[in-house]
Amino acid sequence: MMLNRRKLNGAARFAPPAALGAVCALLLFDLLAFWALQRRPLASVDGMETAIWAVLWGTAVTAGLRWLVMRESRLRKQVAASLLVMIAFSALHPWHNGYAVPAEMAVRADGQRSVPADAVVVFEHGPLSAASESRW
């Protein structure tokens, strides 16, 4: 079976916006899960975090290189959108902005985290699990 190149290219141009939309949807879901339901976010898993950042960097770098080499100026919007989603993910996601620091991490210097010690919650299981009964 022979693939039609035009149909494949037409469908492939929707892949980067769909990937950025999926990352935005995951960010919204994680914010809801963490703040409203008090569950561990999905992006707190190393594999998920790696996949998210691979999609974000891959989308930005690929569009940037195509913009630079092939002079496709319409891709500057895709580069800007990718960078915007990176910034939003870093700033808003509780696991990435330092609010929900894993308990296994080294203790941070004073003044970098303004959360009181009695507010530290431990998640003993994987993503979307509830916090354990013990508090630190």
XYZ file of C-alpha atoms in Angstrom:
136
model
C 0.000 0.000 0.000
C 1.445 3.305 -1.067
C 1.137 6.325 1.189
C 0.071 9.576 -0.333
C 2.802 12.076 0.518
C 0.460 15.075 0.494
C -1.947 13.483 2.945
C 0.929 12.503 5.216
C 2.406 16.022 5.145
C -1.024 17.520 5.718
C -1.591 15.360 8.766
C 1.959 15.866 10.072
C 1.591 19.621 10.281
C -1.016 19.142 13.018
C 1.324 17.029 15.183
C 3.260 19.891 16.902
C 0.135 21.868 17.867
C -1.488 18.643 19.071
C 1.591 17.817 21.164
C 1.651 21.309 22.700
C -2.073 21.035 23.371
C -1.539 17.691 25.099
C 1.145 19.197 27.344
C -1.167 22.113 28.201
C -3.980 19.665 28.974
C -1.636 17.664 31.214
C -0.613 20.857 33.011
C -4.254 21.758 33.659
C -5.018 18.206 34.790
C -2.042 18.183 37.164
C -3.006 21.542 38.634
C -6.520 20.238 39.249
C -5.230 16.956 40.686
C -2.729 18.632 43.028
C -4.641 21.668 44.255
C -8.256 20.494 44.169
C -7.949 16.756 44.787
C -4.639 16.732 46.740
C -3.176 14.012 44.549
C 0.344 13.573 43.275
C 0.638 15.027 39.730
C 1.268 12.838 36.701
C 4.293 14.895 35.662
C 6.049 13.983 38.920
C 7.113 10.663 37.396
C 10.562 10.775 35.796
C 9.444 9.135 32.554
C 6.514 11.501 32.105
C 8.667 14.509 32.903
C 11.264 13.385 30.356
C 8.592 12.885 27.695
C 7.074 16.313 28.369
C 10.375 18.141 28.090
C 11.344 16.118 25.012
C 8.119 17.198 23.302
C 8.599 20.819 24.319
C 12.258 21.075 23.332
C 11.774 18.997 20.195
C 8.915 21.178 19.030
C 10.827 24.397 19.696
C 14.156 23.291 18.222
C 12.678 21.650 15.123
C 10.526 24.668 14.312
C 13.432 27.012 15.060
C 15.781 25.150 12.750
C 13.208 25.024 9.961
C 12.623 28.745 10.435
C 16.369 29.436 10.324
C 17.366 27.110 7.473
C 14.304 26.998 5.237
C 13.084 30.528 5.998
C 9.609 29.349 6.960
C 8.615 32.421 8.929
C 5.220 30.976 9.876
C 7.056 28.667 12.281
C 8.040 31.562 14.543
C 4.582 31.244 16.096
C 5.259 27.591 16.875
C 8.615 28.478 18.467
C 6.937 31.179 20.542
C 4.131 28.836 21.589
C 6.631 26.143 22.601
C 8.641 28.586 24.687
C 5.471 29.947 26.261
C 4.330 26.444 27.257
C 7.822 25.748 28.688
C 7.646 28.877 30.815
C 4.077 28.162 31.923
C 4.944 24.572 32.818
C 8.006 25.633 34.814
C 6.203 28.452 36.595
C 2.821 26.865 37.328
C 3.415 23.160 37.864
C 3.883 22.481 41.592
C 6.471 19.762 41.006
C 8.610 22.009 38.809
C 8.336 25.385 40.470
C 9.652 24.085 43.798
C 6.419 24.055 45.775
C 6.004 20.287 45.905
C 9.634 19.280 46.241
C 10.113 15.523 46.657
C 11.118 14.566 50.200
C 14.127 12.628 48.883
C 15.799 15.802 47.592
C 18.538 17.441 49.583
C 17.397 20.120 51.998
C 17.345 23.512 50.341
C 19.014 26.595 51.740
C 16.937 28.845 53.958
C 14.872 31.421 52.144
C 14.402 29.482 48.919
C 11.200 27.806 50.018
C 8.551 29.597 52.006
C 6.475 26.564 52.963
C 6.416 25.805 56.704
C 7.819 22.449 57.789
C 4.467 21.169 59.055
C 2.960 21.624 55.564
C 5.255 19.084 53.918
C 3.214 16.183 52.550
C 4.686 12.821 51.596
C 3.364 10.788 48.667
C 4.413 7.189 49.179
C 3.051 5.784 45.943
C 2.985 6.737 42.269
C 1.092 9.456 40.438
C -2.471 10.339 41.392
C -1.960 8.737 44.790
C -3.136 10.459 47.930
C -0.716 11.774 50.485
C 0.360 9.498 53.299
C -1.048 10.019 56.759
C 2.327 10.965 58.248
C 3.589 14.498 57.893
C 7.162 15.674 58.262
